[in-house]
PDB file of N, CA, C and O in Angstrom:
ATOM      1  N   UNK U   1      15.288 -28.842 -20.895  1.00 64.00           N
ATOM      2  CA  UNK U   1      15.162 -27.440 -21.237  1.00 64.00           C
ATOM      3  C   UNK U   1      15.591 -26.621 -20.031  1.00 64.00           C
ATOM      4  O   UNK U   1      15.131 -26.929 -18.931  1.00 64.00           O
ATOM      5  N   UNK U   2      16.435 -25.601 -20.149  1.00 63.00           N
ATOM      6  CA  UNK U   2      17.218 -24.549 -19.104  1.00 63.00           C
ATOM      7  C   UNK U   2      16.532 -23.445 -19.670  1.00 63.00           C
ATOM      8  O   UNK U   2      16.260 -23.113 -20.824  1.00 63.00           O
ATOM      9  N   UNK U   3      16.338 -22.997 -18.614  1.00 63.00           N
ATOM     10  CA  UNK U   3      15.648 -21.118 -19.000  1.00 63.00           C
ATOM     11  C   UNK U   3      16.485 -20.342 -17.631  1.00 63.00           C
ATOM     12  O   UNK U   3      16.424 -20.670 -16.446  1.00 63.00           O
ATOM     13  N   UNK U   4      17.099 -19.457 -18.123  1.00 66.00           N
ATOM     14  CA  UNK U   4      17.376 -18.485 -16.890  1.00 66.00           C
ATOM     15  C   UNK U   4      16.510 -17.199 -17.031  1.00 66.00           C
ATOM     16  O   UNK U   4      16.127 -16.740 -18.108  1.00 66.00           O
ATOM     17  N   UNK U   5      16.225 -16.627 -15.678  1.00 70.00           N
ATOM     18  CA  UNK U   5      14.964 -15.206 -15.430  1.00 70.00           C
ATOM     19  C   UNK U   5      15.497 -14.972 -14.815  1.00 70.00           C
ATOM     20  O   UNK U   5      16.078 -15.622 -13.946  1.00 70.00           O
ATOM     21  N   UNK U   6      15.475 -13.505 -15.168  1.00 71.00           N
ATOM     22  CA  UNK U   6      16.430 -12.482 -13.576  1.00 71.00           C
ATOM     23  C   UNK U   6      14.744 -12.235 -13.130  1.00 71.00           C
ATOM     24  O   UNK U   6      13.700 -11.904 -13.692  1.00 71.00           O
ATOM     25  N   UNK U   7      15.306 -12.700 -11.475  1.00 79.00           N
ATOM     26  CA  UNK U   7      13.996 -12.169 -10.533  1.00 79.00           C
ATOM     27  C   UNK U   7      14.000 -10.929  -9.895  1.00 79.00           C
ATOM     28  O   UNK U   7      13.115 -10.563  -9.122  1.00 79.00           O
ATOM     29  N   UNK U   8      15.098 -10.200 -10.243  1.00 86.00           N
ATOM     30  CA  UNK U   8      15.720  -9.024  -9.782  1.00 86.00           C
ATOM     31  C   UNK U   8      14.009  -8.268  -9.442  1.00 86.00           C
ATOM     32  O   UNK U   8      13.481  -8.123  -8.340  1.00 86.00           O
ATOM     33  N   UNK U   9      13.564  -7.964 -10.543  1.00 87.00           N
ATOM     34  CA  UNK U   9      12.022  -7.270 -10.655  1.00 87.00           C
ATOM     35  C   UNK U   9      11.205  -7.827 -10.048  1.00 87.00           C
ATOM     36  O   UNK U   9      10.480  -7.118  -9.351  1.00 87.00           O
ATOM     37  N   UNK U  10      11.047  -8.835 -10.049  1.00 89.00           N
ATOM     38  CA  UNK U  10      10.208  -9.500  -9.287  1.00 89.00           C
ATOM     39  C   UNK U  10      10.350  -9.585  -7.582  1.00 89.00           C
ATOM     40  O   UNK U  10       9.427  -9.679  -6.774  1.00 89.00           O
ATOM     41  N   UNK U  11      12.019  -9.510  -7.275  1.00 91.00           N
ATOM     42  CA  UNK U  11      12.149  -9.477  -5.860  1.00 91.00           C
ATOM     43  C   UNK U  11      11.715  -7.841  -5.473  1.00 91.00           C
ATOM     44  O   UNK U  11      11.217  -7.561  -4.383  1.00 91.00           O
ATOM     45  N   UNK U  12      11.975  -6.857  -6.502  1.00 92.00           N
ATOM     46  CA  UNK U  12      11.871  -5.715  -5.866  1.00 92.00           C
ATOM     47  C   UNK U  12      10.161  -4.762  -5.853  1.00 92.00           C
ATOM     48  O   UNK U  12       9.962  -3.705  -5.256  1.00 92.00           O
ATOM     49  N   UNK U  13       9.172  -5.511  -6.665  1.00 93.00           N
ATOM     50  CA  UNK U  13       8.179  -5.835  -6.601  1.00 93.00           C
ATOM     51  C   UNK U  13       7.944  -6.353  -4.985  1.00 93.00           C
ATOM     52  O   UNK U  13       7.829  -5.449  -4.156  1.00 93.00           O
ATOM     53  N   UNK U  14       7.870  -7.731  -4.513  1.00 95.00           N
ATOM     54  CA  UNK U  14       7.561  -8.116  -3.686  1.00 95.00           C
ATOM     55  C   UNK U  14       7.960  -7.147  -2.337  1.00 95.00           C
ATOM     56  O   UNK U  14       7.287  -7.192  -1.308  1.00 95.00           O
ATOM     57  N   UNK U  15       9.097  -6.306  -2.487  1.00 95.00           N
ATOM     58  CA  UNK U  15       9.420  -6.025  -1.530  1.00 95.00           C
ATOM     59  C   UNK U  15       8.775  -4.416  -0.986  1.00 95.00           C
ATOM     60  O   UNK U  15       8.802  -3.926   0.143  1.00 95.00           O
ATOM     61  N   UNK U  16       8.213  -3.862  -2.273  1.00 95.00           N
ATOM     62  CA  UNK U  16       7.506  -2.937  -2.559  1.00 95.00           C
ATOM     63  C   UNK U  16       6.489  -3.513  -1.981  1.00 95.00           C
ATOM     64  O   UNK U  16       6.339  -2.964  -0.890  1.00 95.00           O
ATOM     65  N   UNK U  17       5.575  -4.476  -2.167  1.00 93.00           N
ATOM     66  CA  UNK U  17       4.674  -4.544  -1.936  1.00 93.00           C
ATOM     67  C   UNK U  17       4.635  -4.714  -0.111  1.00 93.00           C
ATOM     68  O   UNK U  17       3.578  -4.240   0.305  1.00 93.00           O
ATOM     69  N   UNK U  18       5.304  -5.130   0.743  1.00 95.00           N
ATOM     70  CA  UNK U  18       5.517  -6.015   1.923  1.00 95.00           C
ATOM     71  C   UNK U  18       5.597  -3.946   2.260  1.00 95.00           C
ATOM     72  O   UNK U  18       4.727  -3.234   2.761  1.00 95.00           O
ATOM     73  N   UNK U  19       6.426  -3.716   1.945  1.00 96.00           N
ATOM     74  CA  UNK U  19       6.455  -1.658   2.557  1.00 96.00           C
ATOM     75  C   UNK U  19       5.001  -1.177   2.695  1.00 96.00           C
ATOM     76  O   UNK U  19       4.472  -0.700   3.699  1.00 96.00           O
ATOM     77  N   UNK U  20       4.421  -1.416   1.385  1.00 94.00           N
ATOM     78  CA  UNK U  20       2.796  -0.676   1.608  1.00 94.00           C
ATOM     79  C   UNK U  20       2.304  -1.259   2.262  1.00 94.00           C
ATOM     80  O   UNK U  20       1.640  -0.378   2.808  1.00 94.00           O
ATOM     81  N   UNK U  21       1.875  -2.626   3.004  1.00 92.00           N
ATOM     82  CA  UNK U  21       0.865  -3.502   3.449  1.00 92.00           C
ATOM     83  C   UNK U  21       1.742  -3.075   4.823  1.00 92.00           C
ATOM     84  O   UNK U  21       0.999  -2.456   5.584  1.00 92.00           O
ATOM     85  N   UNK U  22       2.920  -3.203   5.293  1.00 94.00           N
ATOM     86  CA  UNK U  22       3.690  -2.366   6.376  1.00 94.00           C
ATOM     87  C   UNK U  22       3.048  -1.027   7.103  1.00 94.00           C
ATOM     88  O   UNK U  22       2.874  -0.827   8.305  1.00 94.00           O
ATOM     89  N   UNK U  23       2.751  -0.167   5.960  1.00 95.00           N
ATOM     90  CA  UNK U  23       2.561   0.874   5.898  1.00 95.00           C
ATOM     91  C   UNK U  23       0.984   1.444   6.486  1.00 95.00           C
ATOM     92  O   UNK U  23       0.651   2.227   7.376  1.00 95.00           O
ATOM     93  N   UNK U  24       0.055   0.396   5.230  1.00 93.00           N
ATOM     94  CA  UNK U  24      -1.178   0.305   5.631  1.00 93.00           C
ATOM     95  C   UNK U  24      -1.136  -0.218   7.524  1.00 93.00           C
ATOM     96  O   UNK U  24      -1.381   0.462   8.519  1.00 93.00           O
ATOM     97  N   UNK U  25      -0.830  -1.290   7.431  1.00 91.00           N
ATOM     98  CA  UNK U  25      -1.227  -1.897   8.680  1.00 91.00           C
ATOM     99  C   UNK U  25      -0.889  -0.747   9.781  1.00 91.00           C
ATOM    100  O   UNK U  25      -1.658  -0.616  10.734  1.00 91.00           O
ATOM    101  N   UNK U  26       0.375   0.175   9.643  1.00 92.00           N
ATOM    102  CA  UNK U  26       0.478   1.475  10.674  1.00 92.00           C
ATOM    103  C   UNK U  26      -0.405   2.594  10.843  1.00 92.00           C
ATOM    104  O   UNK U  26      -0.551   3.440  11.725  1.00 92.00           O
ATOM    105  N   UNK U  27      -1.041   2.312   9.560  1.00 93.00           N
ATOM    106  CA  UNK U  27      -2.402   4.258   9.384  1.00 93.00           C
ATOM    107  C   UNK U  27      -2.611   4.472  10.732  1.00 93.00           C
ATOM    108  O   UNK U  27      -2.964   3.528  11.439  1.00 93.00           O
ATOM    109  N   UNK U  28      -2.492   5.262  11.060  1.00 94.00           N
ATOM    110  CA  UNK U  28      -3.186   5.761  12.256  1.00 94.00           C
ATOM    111  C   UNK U  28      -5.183   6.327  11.611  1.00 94.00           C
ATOM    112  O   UNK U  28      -6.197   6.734  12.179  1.00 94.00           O
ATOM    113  N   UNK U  29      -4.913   6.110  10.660  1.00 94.00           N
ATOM    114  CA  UNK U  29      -7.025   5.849  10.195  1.00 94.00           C
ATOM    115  C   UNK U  29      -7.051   4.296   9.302  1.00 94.00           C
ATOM    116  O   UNK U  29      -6.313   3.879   8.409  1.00 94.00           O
ATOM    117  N   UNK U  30      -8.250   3.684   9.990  1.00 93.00           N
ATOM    118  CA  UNK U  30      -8.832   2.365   9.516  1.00 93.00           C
ATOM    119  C   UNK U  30      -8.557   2.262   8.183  1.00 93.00           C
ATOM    120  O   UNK U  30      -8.702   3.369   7.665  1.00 93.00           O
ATOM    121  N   UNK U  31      -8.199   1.361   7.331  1.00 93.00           N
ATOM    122  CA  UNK U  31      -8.348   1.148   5.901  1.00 93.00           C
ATOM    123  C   UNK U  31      -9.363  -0.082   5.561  1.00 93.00           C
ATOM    124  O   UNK U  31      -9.482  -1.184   6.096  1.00 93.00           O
ATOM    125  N   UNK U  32      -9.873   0.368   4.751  1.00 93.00           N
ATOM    126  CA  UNK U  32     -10.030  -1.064   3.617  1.00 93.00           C
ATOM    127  C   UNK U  32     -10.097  -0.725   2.043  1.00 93.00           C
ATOM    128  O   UNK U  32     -10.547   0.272   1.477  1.00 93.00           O
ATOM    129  N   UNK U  33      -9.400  -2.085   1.441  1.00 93.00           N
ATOM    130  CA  UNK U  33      -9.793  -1.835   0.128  1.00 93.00           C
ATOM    131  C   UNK U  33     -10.969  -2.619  -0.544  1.00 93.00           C
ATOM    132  O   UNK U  33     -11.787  -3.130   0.221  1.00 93.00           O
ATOM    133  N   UNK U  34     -11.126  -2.756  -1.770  1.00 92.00           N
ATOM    134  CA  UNK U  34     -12.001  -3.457  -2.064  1.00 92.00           C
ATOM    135  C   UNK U  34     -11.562  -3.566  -3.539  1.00 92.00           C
ATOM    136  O   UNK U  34     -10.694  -2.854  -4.044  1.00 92.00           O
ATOM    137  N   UNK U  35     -12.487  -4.858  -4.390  1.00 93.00           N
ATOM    138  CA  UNK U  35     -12.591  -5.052  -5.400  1.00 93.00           C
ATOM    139  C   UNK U  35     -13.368  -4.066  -6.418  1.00 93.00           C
ATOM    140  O   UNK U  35     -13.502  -2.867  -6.177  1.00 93.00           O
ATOM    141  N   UNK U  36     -13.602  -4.362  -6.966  1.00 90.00           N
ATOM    142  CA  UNK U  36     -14.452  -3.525  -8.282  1.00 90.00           C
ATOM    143  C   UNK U  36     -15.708  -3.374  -7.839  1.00 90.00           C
ATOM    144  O   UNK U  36     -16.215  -2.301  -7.513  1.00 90.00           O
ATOM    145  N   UNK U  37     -16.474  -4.952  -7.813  1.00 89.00           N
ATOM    146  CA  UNK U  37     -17.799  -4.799  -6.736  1.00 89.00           C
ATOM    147  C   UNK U  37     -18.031  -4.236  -5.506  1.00 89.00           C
ATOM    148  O   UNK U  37     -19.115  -4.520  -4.997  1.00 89.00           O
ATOM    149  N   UNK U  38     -17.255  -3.472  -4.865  1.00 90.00           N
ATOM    150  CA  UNK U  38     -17.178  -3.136  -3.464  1.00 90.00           C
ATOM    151  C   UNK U  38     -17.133  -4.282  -2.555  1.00 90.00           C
ATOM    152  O   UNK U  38     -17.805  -4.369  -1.527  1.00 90.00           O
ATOM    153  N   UNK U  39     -16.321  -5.139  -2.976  1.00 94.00           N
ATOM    154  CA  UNK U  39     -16.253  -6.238  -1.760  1.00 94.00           C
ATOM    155  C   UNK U  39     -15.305  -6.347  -1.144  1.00 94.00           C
ATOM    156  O   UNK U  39     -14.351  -6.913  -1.678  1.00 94.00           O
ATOM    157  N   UNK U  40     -15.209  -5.960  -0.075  1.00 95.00           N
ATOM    158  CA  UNK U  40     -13.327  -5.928   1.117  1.00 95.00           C
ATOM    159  C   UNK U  40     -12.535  -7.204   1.031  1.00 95.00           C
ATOM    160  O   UNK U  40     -12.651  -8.295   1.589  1.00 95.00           O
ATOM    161  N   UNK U  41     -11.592  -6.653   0.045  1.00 95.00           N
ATOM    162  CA  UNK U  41     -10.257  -7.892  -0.076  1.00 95.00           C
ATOM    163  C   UNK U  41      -9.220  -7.680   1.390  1.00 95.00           C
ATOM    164  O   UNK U  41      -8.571  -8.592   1.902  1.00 95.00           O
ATOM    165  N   UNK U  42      -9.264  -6.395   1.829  1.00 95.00           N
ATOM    166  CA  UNK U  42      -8.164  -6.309   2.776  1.00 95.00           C
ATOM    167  C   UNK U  42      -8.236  -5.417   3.906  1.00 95.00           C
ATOM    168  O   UNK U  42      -7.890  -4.341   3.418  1.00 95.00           O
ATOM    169  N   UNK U  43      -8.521  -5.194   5.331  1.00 94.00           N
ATOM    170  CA  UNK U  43      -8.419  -4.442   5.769  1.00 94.00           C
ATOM    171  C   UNK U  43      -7.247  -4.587   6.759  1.00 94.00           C
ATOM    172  O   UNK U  43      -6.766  -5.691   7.015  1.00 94.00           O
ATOM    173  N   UNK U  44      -6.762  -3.337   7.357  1.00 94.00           N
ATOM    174  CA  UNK U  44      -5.566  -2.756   7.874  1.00 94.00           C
ATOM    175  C   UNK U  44      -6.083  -3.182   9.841  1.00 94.00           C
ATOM    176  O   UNK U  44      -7.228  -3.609   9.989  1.00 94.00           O
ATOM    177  N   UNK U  45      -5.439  -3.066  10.772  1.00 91.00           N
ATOM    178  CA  UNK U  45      -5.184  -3.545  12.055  1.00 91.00           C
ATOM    179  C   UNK U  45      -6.130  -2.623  12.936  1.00 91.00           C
ATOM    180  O   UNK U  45      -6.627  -2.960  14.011  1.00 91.00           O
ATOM    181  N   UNK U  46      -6.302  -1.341  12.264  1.00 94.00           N
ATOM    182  CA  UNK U  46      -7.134  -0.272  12.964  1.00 94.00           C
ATOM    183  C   UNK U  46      -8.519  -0.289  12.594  1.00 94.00           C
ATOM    184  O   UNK U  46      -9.299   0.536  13.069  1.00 94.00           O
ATOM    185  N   UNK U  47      -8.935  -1.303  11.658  1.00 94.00           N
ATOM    186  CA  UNK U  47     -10.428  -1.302  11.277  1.00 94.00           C
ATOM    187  C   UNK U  47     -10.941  -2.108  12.110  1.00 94.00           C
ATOM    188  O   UNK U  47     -12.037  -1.735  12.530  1.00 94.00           O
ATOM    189  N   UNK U  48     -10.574  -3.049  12.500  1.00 94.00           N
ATOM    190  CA  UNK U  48     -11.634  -4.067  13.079  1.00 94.00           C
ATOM    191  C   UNK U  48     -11.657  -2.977  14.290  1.00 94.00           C
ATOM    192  O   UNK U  48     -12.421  -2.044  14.043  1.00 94.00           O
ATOM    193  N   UNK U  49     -10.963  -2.884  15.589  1.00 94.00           N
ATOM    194  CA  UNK U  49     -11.067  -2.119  16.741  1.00 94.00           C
ATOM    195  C   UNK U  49     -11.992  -0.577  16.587  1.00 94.00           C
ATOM    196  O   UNK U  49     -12.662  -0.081  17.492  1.00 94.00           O
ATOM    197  N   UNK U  50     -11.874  -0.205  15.674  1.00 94.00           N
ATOM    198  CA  UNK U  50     -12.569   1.232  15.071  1.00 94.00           C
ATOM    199  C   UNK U  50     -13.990   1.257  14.980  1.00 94.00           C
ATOM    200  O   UNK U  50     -14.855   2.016  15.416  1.00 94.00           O
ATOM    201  N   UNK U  51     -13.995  -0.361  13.908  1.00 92.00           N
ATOM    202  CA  UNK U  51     -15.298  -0.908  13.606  1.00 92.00           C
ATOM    203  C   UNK U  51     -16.617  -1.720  14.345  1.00 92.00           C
ATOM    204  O   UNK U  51     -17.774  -2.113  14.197  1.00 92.00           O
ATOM    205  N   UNK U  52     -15.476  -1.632  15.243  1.00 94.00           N
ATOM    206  CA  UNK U  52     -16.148  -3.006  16.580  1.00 94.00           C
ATOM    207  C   UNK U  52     -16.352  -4.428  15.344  1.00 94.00           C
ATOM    208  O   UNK U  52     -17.183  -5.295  15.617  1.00 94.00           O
ATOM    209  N   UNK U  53     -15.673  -4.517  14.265  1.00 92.00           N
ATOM    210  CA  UNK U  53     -16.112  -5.863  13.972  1.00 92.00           C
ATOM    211  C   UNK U  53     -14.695  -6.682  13.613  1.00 92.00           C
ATOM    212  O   UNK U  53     -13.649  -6.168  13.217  1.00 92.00           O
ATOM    213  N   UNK U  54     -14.952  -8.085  13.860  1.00 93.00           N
ATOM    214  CA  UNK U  54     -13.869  -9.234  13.387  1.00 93.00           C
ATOM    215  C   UNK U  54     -13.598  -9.047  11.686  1.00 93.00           C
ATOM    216  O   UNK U  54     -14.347  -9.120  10.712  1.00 93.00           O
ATOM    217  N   UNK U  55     -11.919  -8.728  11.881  1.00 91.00           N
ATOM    218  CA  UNK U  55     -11.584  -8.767  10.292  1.00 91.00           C
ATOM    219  C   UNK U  55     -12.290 -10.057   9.727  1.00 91.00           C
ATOM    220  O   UNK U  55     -12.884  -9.958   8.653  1.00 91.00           O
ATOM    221  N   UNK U  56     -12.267 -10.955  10.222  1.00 93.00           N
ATOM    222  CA  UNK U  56     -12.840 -12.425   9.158  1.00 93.00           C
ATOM    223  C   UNK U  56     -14.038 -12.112   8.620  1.00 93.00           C
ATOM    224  O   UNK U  56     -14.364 -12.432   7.477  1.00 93.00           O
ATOM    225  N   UNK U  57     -14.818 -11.412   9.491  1.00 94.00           N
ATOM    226  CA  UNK U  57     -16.698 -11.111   9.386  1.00 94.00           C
ATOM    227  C   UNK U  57     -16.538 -10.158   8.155  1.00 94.00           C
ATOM    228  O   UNK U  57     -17.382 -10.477   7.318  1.00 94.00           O
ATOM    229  N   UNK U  58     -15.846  -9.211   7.772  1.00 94.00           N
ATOM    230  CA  UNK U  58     -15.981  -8.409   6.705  1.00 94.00           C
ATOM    231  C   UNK U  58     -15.192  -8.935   5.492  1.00 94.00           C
ATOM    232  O   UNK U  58     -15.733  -8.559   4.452  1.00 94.00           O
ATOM    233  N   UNK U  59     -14.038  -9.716   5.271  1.00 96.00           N
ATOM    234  CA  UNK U  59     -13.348  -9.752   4.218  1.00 96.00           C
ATOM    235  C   UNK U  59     -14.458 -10.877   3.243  1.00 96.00           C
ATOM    236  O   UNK U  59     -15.098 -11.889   3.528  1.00 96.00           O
ATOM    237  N   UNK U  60     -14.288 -10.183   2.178  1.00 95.00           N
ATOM    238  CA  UNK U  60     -15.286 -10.929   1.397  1.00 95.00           C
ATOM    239  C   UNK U  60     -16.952 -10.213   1.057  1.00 95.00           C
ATOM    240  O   UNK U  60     -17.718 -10.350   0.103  1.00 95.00           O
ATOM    241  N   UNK U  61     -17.040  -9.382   2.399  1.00 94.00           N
ATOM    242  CA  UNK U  61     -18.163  -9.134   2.402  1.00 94.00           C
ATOM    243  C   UNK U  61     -18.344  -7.036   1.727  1.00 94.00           C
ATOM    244  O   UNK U  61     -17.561  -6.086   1.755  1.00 94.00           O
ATOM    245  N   UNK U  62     -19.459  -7.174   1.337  1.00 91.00           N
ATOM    246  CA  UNK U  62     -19.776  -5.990   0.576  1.00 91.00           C
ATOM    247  C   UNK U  62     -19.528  -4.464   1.475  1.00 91.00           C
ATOM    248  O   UNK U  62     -20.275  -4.014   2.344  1.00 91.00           O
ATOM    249  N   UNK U  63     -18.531  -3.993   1.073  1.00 89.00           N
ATOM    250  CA  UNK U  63     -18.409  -2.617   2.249  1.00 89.00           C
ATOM    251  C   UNK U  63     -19.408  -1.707   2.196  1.00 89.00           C
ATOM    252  O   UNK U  63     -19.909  -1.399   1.115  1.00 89.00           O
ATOM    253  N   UNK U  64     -19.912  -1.042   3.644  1.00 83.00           N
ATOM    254  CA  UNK U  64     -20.926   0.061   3.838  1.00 83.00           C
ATOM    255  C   UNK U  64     -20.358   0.947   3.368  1.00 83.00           C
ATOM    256  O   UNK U  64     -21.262   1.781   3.415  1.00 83.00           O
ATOM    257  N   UNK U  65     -19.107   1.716   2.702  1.00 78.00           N
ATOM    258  CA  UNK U  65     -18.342   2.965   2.497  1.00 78.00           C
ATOM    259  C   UNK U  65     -18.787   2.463   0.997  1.00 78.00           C
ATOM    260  O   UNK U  65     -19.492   3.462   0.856  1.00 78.00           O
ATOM    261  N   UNK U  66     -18.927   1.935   0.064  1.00 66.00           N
ATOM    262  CA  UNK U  66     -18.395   1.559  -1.562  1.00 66.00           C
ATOM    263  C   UNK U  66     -19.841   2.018  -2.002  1.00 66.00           C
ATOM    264  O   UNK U  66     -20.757   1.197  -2.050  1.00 66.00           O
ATOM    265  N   UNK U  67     -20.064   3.625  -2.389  1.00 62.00           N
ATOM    266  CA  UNK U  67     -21.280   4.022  -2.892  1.00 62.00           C
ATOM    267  C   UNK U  67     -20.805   4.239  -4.275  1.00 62.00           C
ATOM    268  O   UNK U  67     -21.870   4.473  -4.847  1.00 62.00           O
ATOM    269  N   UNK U  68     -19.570   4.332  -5.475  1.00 57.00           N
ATOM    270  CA  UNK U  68     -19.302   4.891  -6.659  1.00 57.00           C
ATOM    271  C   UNK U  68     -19.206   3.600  -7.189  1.00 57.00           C
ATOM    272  O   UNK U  68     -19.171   2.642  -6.416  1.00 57.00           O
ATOM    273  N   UNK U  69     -19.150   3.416  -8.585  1.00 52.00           N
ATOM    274  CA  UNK U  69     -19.669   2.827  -9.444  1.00 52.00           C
ATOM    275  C   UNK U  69     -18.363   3.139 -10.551  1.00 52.00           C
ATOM    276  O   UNK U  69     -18.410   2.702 -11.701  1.00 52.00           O
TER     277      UNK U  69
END
């Protein structure tokens, strides 16, 4: 079985995505995001130093900012 897929979308997706995480990582203010539960999937290069804490120690863990519902 042969299947051809244009990845065209898919490359320009990825490349979209690699700009924002670019982008984030430059903020000149700390980021994080989080899941639905308020739990930090990702933070940016200026949080840990901001935060005084190790990115590893927070990802995963429930953010002090995530009060909405």
């Amino acid at each position: 079985v042969f299947s051809m897929r244009d990845l065209g979308d898919q490359k320009r997706a990825q490349t979209s995505l690699r700009m924002i995480v670019k982008a984030l990582d430059q903020s000149p203010i700390a980021v994080e995001i989080t899941d639905q539960e308020g739990k930090i999937e990702y933070t940016n290069e200026l949080y840990s130093p901001v935060y005084q804490v190790p990115k590893e120690s927070v990802l995963g863990s429930r953010s002090v900012f995530w009060i909405f519902r």
